[in-house]
Each structure stands twice: as structure tokens, then as C-alpha cells.
Amino acid sequence: NDLSNVQYGTVSIVIKKPFIAASASQTTVAQGDKIFIKGTAEGKPSEGVAIWILGKNKDLYTTESVDDDSTFSYEVKDAITKDLYAGQYFVVVQHPMYNDRLDVNPMTFADGMYAVGPYPVANSKLFKLTGAGSLQGSDAAEALVVALDNAMVDDTYTKLQFLVEVPDIKIVPVTEKMVGDKFEIKGTTNLAVDD
């Protein structure tokens, strides 16, 4: 209780709350081009992070491991984006936080796939992801965020979005030229570099 007559040292420590941050490699992607979801998940969750991609015709769910430097990266492959309808897609990246367990996740039942959670009891159906009566796009993303914000869930999340477009190439019209004239053919595209 009395340190006045003894030698001692002090040290400061910082205890940080686990958090998640993520971004998409681009805000617009052409069908058939890949896109990356990258970010940081402090706290090194053993299960990794969950990535939900919710749109008009697709509800994708995957988990991605977190590296030792707290970063993660998920590639939405070109084979997936080529099957996506043109339009807006919502991404929710979920961190399991202190209990190191993803409290909200998808589960298949006889009548389709649901997002399930721990309330009022374990594996309670929260909203439908596939089949008749399922939520899509912004409605599914909003229902997921509401589920993650529930007091019974300690998970945290970050939201982002990207736009899928039909591949497009536009060539600027070339005016009339004489034989031997040099000219450039110019245009624009929404396709990725090297595509």
C-alpha cells in the first residue's frame, strides 16, 4: 500500500475495443469483372469475419479469415459477378466481437434459407433470405443491420455498397479521313483493366 520506500516502475497499456472497417476495390463493377472487399478486423477473431452481399437476385454469405496484421481480403470472382443483375448491391461485413462467435448467420430450413440469431432462443429465424417471401437488396441489408443492432447480439459490422453494370464499350465516332491520314480510335468502357 505504501510505495514511498521501495523502487517501482509504471507502464501504460491501451485496451482497444475490437472494431471492423472495410471498403470495396471499386464502387462500380461490370458484370464478369472481379471486385475485392478488403478491411481491418481488430481483435483477431478466430472464426474470421462474415461477408454478406445482398442484391436483387443474389444473397451471398462467406467467412474470411483475418491475417496476423488484422487485415482481410475477399475476392468476389468474375464467375459470380457475371451472374449478378445490373443494380446496387449491399455489403455487410460482420465481426464476432467479444464472444468470438458470429451471432447472426444463415441457416437452411425446409422452406428456404433464413438469417438466424440468438434471440429469443438460439437459431431463431430473423428473416428469410431465399425462396418465396424472402427479402432482397436494401430490404435484406436493413433487416440484417437491425438484427445485428439487437441488444442480444454483441457483433459489430460495417456497411458498404457497389454497383454492378452491364459491360459497355463506347467508341467516339471517327470523322471522314483521306487515304494516308493518321487518326486515333478513342472510346470508354466500364470493363476492368486488362479485361
PDB file of C-alpha atoms in Angstrom:
ATOM      1  CA  ASN A   1       0.000   0.000   0.000  1.00  0.00           C
ATOM      2  CA  ASP A   2       2.974   2.329   0.526  1.00  0.00           C
ATOM      3  CA  LEU A   3       5.471   2.621  -2.323  1.00  0.00           C
ATOM      4  CA  SER A   4       7.408   5.580  -0.920  1.00  0.00           C
ATOM      5  CA  ASN A   5      10.313   3.450   0.419  1.00  0.00           C
ATOM      6  CA  VAL A   6      10.591   0.960  -2.480  1.00  0.00           C
ATOM      7  CA  GLN A   7      11.639   1.146  -6.098  1.00  0.00           C
ATOM      8  CA  TYR A   8       8.882   0.672  -8.629  1.00  0.00           C
ATOM      9  CA  GLY A   9       8.051   1.394 -12.260  1.00  0.00           C
ATOM     10  CA  THR A  10       4.898   2.126 -14.155  1.00  0.00           C
ATOM     11  CA  VAL A  11       3.763   1.247 -17.607  1.00  0.00           C
ATOM     12  CA  SER A  12       0.764   2.406 -19.630  1.00  0.00           C
ATOM     13  CA  ILE A  13      -1.377  -0.004 -21.567  1.00  0.00           C
ATOM     14  CA  VAL A  14      -4.110   0.726 -24.070  1.00  0.00           C
ATOM     15  CA  ILE A  15      -7.049  -1.640 -24.265  1.00  0.00           C
ATOM     16  CA  LYS A  16      -8.840  -1.179 -27.566  1.00  0.00           C
ATOM     17  CA  LYS A  17     -12.341  -2.275 -28.349  1.00  0.00           C
ATOM     18  CA  PRO A  18     -12.401  -4.678 -31.326  1.00  0.00           C
ATOM     19  CA  PHE A  19     -13.667  -2.996 -34.474  1.00  0.00           C
ATOM     20  CA  ILE A  20     -14.094  -3.568 -38.188  1.00  0.00           C
ATOM     21  CA  ALA A  21     -13.543  -1.353 -41.217  1.00  0.00           C
ATOM     22  CA  ALA A  22     -13.910  -2.387 -44.864  1.00  0.00           C
ATOM     23  CA  SER A  23     -14.021  -0.995 -48.380  1.00  0.00           C
ATOM     24  CA  ALA A  24     -14.641  -2.253 -51.900  1.00  0.00           C
ATOM     25  CA  SER A  25     -11.862  -2.058 -54.501  1.00  0.00           C
ATOM     26  CA  GLN A  26     -14.214  -0.042 -56.703  1.00  0.00           C
ATOM     27  CA  THR A  27     -17.691   1.397 -56.403  1.00  0.00           C
ATOM     28  CA  THR A  28     -18.787   0.199 -59.851  1.00  0.00           C
ATOM     29  CA  VAL A  29     -18.026  -3.160 -61.451  1.00  0.00           C
ATOM     30  CA  ALA A  30     -19.016  -4.544 -64.843  1.00  0.00           C
ATOM     31  CA  GLN A  31     -20.689  -7.950 -64.941  1.00  0.00           C
ATOM     32  CA  GLY A  32     -17.923 -10.522 -65.302  1.00  0.00           C
ATOM     33  CA  ASP A  33     -15.233  -8.429 -63.587  1.00  0.00           C
ATOM     34  CA  LYS A  34     -13.941  -9.236 -60.099  1.00  0.00           C
ATOM     35  CA  ILE A  35     -14.162  -6.954 -57.088  1.00  0.00           C
ATOM     36  CA  PHE A  36     -12.344  -7.126 -53.744  1.00  0.00           C
ATOM     37  CA  ILE A  37     -13.717  -6.468 -50.268  1.00  0.00           C
ATOM     38  CA  LYS A  38     -10.768  -5.545 -48.039  1.00  0.00           C
ATOM     39  CA  GLY A  39     -10.526  -4.312 -44.496  1.00  0.00           C
ATOM     40  CA  THR A  40      -9.261  -4.482 -40.943  1.00  0.00           C
ATOM     41  CA  ALA A  41     -10.742  -6.509 -38.088  1.00  0.00           C
ATOM     42  CA  GLU A  42      -9.053  -5.625 -34.799  1.00  0.00           C
ATOM     43  CA  GLY A  43      -9.210  -8.298 -32.124  1.00  0.00           C
ATOM     44  CA  LYS A  44      -8.207 -11.165 -34.498  1.00  0.00           C
ATOM     45  CA  PRO A  45     -11.466 -13.142 -34.438  1.00  0.00           C
ATOM     46  CA  SER A  46     -10.729 -16.875 -34.660  1.00  0.00           C
ATOM     47  CA  GLU A  47     -13.736 -17.517 -36.957  1.00  0.00           C
ATOM     48  CA  GLY A  48     -12.737 -14.595 -39.136  1.00  0.00           C
ATOM     49  CA  VAL A  49     -15.324 -12.128 -40.379  1.00  0.00           C
ATOM     50  CA  ALA A  50     -18.601 -12.788 -42.177  1.00  0.00           C
ATOM     51  CA  ILE A  51     -19.262 -11.081 -45.500  1.00  0.00           C
ATOM     52  CA  TRP A  52     -22.876 -10.704 -46.639  1.00  0.00           C
ATOM     53  CA  ILE A  53     -23.556  -9.472 -50.191  1.00  0.00           C
ATOM     54  CA  LEU A  54     -27.230  -8.724 -50.717  1.00  0.00           C
ATOM     55  CA  GLY A  55     -28.818  -7.739 -54.018  1.00  0.00           C
ATOM     56  CA  LYS A  56     -31.744  -8.279 -56.382  1.00  0.00           C
ATOM     57  CA  ASN A  57     -31.009 -11.833 -57.398  1.00  0.00           C
ATOM     58  CA  LYS A  58     -28.262 -12.873 -55.022  1.00  0.00           C
ATOM     59  CA  ASP A  59     -27.672 -13.345 -51.325  1.00  0.00           C
ATOM     60  CA  LEU A  60     -24.070 -14.371 -50.784  1.00  0.00           C
ATOM     61  CA  TYR A  61     -22.557 -15.281 -47.430  1.00  0.00           C
ATOM     62  CA  THR A  62     -18.994 -16.289 -46.706  1.00  0.00           C
ATOM     63  CA  THR A  63     -16.465 -16.060 -43.932  1.00  0.00           C
ATOM     64  CA  GLU A  64     -12.952 -14.780 -44.467  1.00  0.00           C
ATOM     65  CA  SER A  65     -10.001 -15.358 -42.141  1.00  0.00           C
ATOM     66  CA  VAL A  66      -8.162 -12.430 -40.609  1.00  0.00           C
ATOM     67  CA  ASP A  67      -4.379 -12.211 -41.030  1.00  0.00           C
ATOM     68  CA  ASP A  68      -1.926 -11.586 -38.181  1.00  0.00           C
ATOM     69  CA  ASP A  69      -1.823  -7.876 -39.066  1.00  0.00           C
ATOM     70  CA  SER A  70      -5.636  -7.740 -38.574  1.00  0.00           C
ATOM     71  CA  THR A  71      -6.369  -7.386 -42.311  1.00  0.00           C
ATOM     72  CA  PHE A  72      -8.639  -9.477 -44.511  1.00  0.00           C
ATOM     73  CA  SER A  73      -9.426  -9.610 -48.212  1.00  0.00           C
ATOM     74  CA  TYR A  74     -12.209 -11.371 -50.094  1.00  0.00           C
ATOM     75  CA  GLU A  75     -12.380 -11.649 -53.889  1.00  0.00           C
ATOM     76  CA  VAL A  76     -15.818 -11.673 -55.466  1.00  0.00           C
ATOM     77  CA  LYS A  77     -14.800 -13.675 -58.517  1.00  0.00           C
ATOM     78  CA  ASP A  78     -15.748 -12.797 -62.083  1.00  0.00           C
ATOM     79  CA  ALA A  79     -17.808 -16.003 -62.308  1.00  0.00           C
ATOM     80  CA  ILE A  80     -20.041 -14.607 -59.545  1.00  0.00           C
ATOM     81  CA  THR A  81     -20.369 -11.045 -60.875  1.00  0.00           C
ATOM     82  CA  LYS A  82     -21.283 -12.245 -64.365  1.00  0.00           C
ATOM     83  CA  ASP A  83     -24.456 -13.790 -62.885  1.00  0.00           C
ATOM     84  CA  LEU A  84     -25.443 -10.668 -60.941  1.00  0.00           C
ATOM     85  CA  TYR A  85     -28.199  -8.459 -62.281  1.00  0.00           C
ATOM     86  CA  ALA A  86     -27.241  -4.878 -63.019  1.00  0.00           C
ATOM     87  CA  GLY A  87     -28.021  -2.740 -59.988  1.00  0.00           C
ATOM     88  CA  GLN A  88     -26.986  -1.891 -56.466  1.00  0.00           C
ATOM     89  CA  TYR A  89     -25.533  -4.480 -54.070  1.00  0.00           C
ATOM     90  CA  PHE A  90     -25.173  -4.044 -50.329  1.00  0.00           C
ATOM     91  CA  VAL A  91     -22.287  -5.491 -48.344  1.00  0.00           C
ATOM     92  CA  VAL A  92     -22.331  -6.038 -44.590  1.00  0.00           C
ATOM     93  CA  VAL A  93     -19.074  -7.218 -43.013  1.00  0.00           C
ATOM     94  CA  GLN A  94     -19.694  -8.717 -39.568  1.00  0.00           C
ATOM     95  CA  HIS A  95     -17.154  -9.008 -36.697  1.00  0.00           C
ATOM     96  CA  PRO A  96     -17.910 -11.540 -33.899  1.00  0.00           C
ATOM     97  CA  MET A  97     -16.585  -9.229 -31.135  1.00  0.00           C
ATOM     98  CA  TYR A  98     -16.022 -10.388 -27.531  1.00  0.00           C
ATOM     99  CA  ASN A  99     -17.706 -13.795 -27.585  1.00  0.00           C
ATOM    100  CA  ASP A 100     -15.685 -14.688 -30.747  1.00  0.00           C
ATOM    101  CA  ARG A 101     -18.852 -16.184 -32.304  1.00  0.00           C
ATOM    102  CA  LEU A 102     -20.883 -14.902 -35.240  1.00  0.00           C
ATOM    103  CA  ASP A 103     -24.254 -14.460 -33.552  1.00  0.00           C
ATOM    104  CA  VAL A 104     -26.246 -13.888 -36.773  1.00  0.00           C
ATOM    105  CA  ASN A 105     -25.715 -16.298 -39.667  1.00  0.00           C
ATOM    106  CA  PRO A 106     -27.618 -18.099 -42.427  1.00  0.00           C
ATOM    107  CA  MET A 107     -29.260 -21.465 -41.836  1.00  0.00           C
ATOM    108  CA  THR A 108     -31.217 -23.673 -44.226  1.00  0.00           C
ATOM    109  CA  PHE A 109     -34.671 -24.907 -43.252  1.00  0.00           C
ATOM    110  CA  ALA A 110     -37.210 -26.957 -45.230  1.00  0.00           C
ATOM    111  CA  ASP A 111     -38.824 -23.807 -46.686  1.00  0.00           C
ATOM    112  CA  GLY A 112     -35.616 -21.928 -47.552  1.00  0.00           C
ATOM    113  CA  MET A 113     -32.628 -20.163 -46.078  1.00  0.00           C
ATOM    114  CA  TYR A 114     -33.048 -17.749 -43.169  1.00  0.00           C
ATOM    115  CA  ALA A 115     -30.815 -15.417 -41.221  1.00  0.00           C
ATOM    116  CA  VAL A 116     -30.907 -16.760 -37.679  1.00  0.00           C
ATOM    117  CA  GLY A 117     -29.885 -15.242 -34.362  1.00  0.00           C
ATOM    118  CA  PRO A 118     -29.688 -15.904 -30.627  1.00  0.00           C
ATOM    119  CA  TYR A 119     -32.984 -14.246 -29.677  1.00  0.00           C
ATOM    120  CA  PRO A 120     -35.477 -15.047 -28.317  1.00  0.00           C
ATOM    121  CA  VAL A 121     -33.812 -18.506 -28.396  1.00  0.00           C
ATOM    122  CA  ALA A 122     -30.790 -19.913 -30.230  1.00  0.00           C
ATOM    123  CA  ASN A 123     -31.215 -20.209 -34.028  1.00  0.00           C
ATOM    124  CA  SER A 124     -34.397 -18.157 -34.125  1.00  0.00           C
ATOM    125  CA  LYS A 125     -35.473 -17.217 -37.642  1.00  0.00           C
ATOM    126  CA  LEU A 126     -34.954 -13.462 -38.116  1.00  0.00           C
ATOM    127  CA  PHE A 127     -35.775 -13.031 -41.813  1.00  0.00           C
ATOM    128  CA  LYS A 128     -35.919 -15.121 -44.969  1.00  0.00           C
ATOM    129  CA  LEU A 129     -33.010 -14.998 -47.463  1.00  0.00           C
ATOM    130  CA  THR A 130     -34.196 -17.339 -50.242  1.00  0.00           C
ATOM    131  CA  GLY A 131     -37.472 -18.569 -51.678  1.00  0.00           C
ATOM    132  CA  ALA A 132     -40.981 -17.140 -51.560  1.00  0.00           C
ATOM    133  CA  GLY A 133     -41.335 -14.239 -49.160  1.00  0.00           C
ATOM    134  CA  SER A 134     -37.594 -13.598 -48.928  1.00  0.00           C
ATOM    135  CA  LEU A 135     -36.073 -10.148 -48.549  1.00  0.00           C
ATOM    136  CA  GLN A 136     -33.717  -8.828 -51.222  1.00  0.00           C
ATOM    137  CA  GLY A 137     -31.352  -5.926 -51.738  1.00  0.00           C
ATOM    138  CA  SER A 138     -31.782  -2.965 -49.416  1.00  0.00           C
ATOM    139  CA  ASP A 139     -34.627  -4.681 -47.508  1.00  0.00           C
ATOM    140  CA  ALA A 140     -32.388  -7.665 -46.661  1.00  0.00           C
ATOM    141  CA  ALA A 141     -29.468  -5.366 -45.755  1.00  0.00           C
ATOM    142  CA  GLU A 142     -31.695  -3.292 -43.471  1.00  0.00           C
ATOM    143  CA  ALA A 143     -33.117  -6.415 -41.779  1.00  0.00           C
ATOM    144  CA  LEU A 144     -29.568  -7.722 -41.242  1.00  0.00           C
ATOM    145  CA  VAL A 145     -28.424  -4.430 -39.684  1.00  0.00           C
ATOM    146  CA  VAL A 146     -31.471  -4.392 -37.384  1.00  0.00           C
ATOM    147  CA  ALA A 147     -30.660  -7.983 -36.332  1.00  0.00           C
ATOM    148  CA  LEU A 148     -27.013  -7.072 -35.617  1.00  0.00           C
ATOM    149  CA  ASP A 149     -28.065  -3.982 -33.631  1.00  0.00           C
ATOM    150  CA  ASN A 150     -30.167  -6.090 -31.228  1.00  0.00           C
ATOM    151  CA  ALA A 151     -29.014  -5.959 -27.594  1.00  0.00           C
ATOM    152  CA  MET A 152     -28.736  -9.783 -27.552  1.00  0.00           C
ATOM    153  CA  VAL A 153     -26.040  -9.640 -30.266  1.00  0.00           C
ATOM    154  CA  ASP A 154     -22.567  -8.380 -29.414  1.00  0.00           C
ATOM    155  CA  ASP A 155     -21.327  -8.488 -33.039  1.00  0.00           C
ATOM    156  CA  THR A 156     -20.356  -5.285 -34.793  1.00  0.00           C
ATOM    157  CA  TYR A 157     -20.412  -4.548 -38.518  1.00  0.00           C
ATOM    158  CA  THR A 158     -19.624  -2.113 -41.271  1.00  0.00           C
ATOM    159  CA  LYS A 159     -21.708  -1.447 -44.385  1.00  0.00           C
ATOM    160  CA  LEU A 160     -20.754  -0.580 -47.934  1.00  0.00           C
ATOM    161  CA  GLN A 161     -22.204  -0.927 -51.397  1.00  0.00           C
ATOM    162  CA  PHE A 162     -21.217  -1.273 -55.011  1.00  0.00           C
ATOM    163  CA  LEU A 163     -22.978  -1.005 -58.340  1.00  0.00           C
ATOM    164  CA  VAL A 164     -22.991  -3.746 -60.996  1.00  0.00           C
ATOM    165  CA  GLU A 165     -23.325  -2.547 -64.586  1.00  0.00           C
ATOM    166  CA  VAL A 166     -23.770  -4.295 -67.917  1.00  0.00           C
ATOM    167  CA  PRO A 167     -20.384  -4.313 -69.718  1.00  0.00           C
ATOM    168  CA  ASP A 168     -20.217  -1.342 -72.053  1.00  0.00           C
ATOM    169  CA  ILE A 169     -17.774  -0.050 -74.667  1.00  0.00           C
ATOM    170  CA  LYS A 170     -18.372   3.265 -76.413  1.00  0.00           C
ATOM    171  CA  ILE A 171     -16.291   4.376 -79.395  1.00  0.00           C
ATOM    172  CA  VAL A 172     -16.031   8.060 -80.240  1.00  0.00           C
ATOM    173  CA  PRO A 173     -17.131   8.479 -83.882  1.00  0.00           C
ATOM    174  CA  VAL A 174     -14.263   8.972 -86.334  1.00  0.00           C
ATOM    175  CA  THR A 175     -14.716  11.785 -88.827  1.00  0.00           C
ATOM    176  CA  GLU A 176     -14.152  11.255 -92.539  1.00  0.00           C
ATOM    177  CA  LYS A 177     -10.455  10.768 -93.400  1.00  0.00           C
ATOM    178  CA  MET A 178      -8.372  10.831 -96.552  1.00  0.00           C
ATOM    179  CA  VAL A 179      -6.259   7.887 -97.667  1.00  0.00           C
ATOM    180  CA  GLY A 180      -2.971   8.077 -95.758  1.00  0.00           C
ATOM    181  CA  ASP A 181      -4.337  10.202 -92.868  1.00  0.00           C
ATOM    182  CA  LYS A 182      -3.388   9.067 -89.373  1.00  0.00           C
ATOM    183  CA  PHE A 183      -6.150   9.039 -86.764  1.00  0.00           C
ATOM    184  CA  GLU A 184      -6.879   7.700 -83.304  1.00  0.00           C
ATOM    185  CA  ILE A 185      -9.739   5.488 -82.291  1.00  0.00           C
ATOM    186  CA  LYS A 186     -10.875   6.559 -78.819  1.00  0.00           C
ATOM    187  CA  GLY A 187     -13.502   5.226 -76.501  1.00  0.00           C
ATOM    188  CA  THR A 188     -14.576   4.483 -72.960  1.00  0.00           C
ATOM    189  CA  THR A 189     -15.517   1.312 -71.105  1.00  0.00           C
ATOM    190  CA  ASN A 190     -16.613   0.198 -67.677  1.00  0.00           C
ATOM    191  CA  LEU A 191     -14.630  -3.037 -68.008  1.00  0.00           C
ATOM    192  CA  ALA A 192     -11.677  -3.609 -65.669  1.00  0.00           C
ATOM    193  CA  VAL A 193      -8.060  -3.015 -66.696  1.00  0.00           C
ATOM    194  CA  ASP A 194      -6.729  -5.888 -68.870  1.00  0.00           C
ATOM    195  CA  ASP A 195     -10.235  -7.259 -69.437  1.00  0.00           C
TER     196      ASP A 195
END
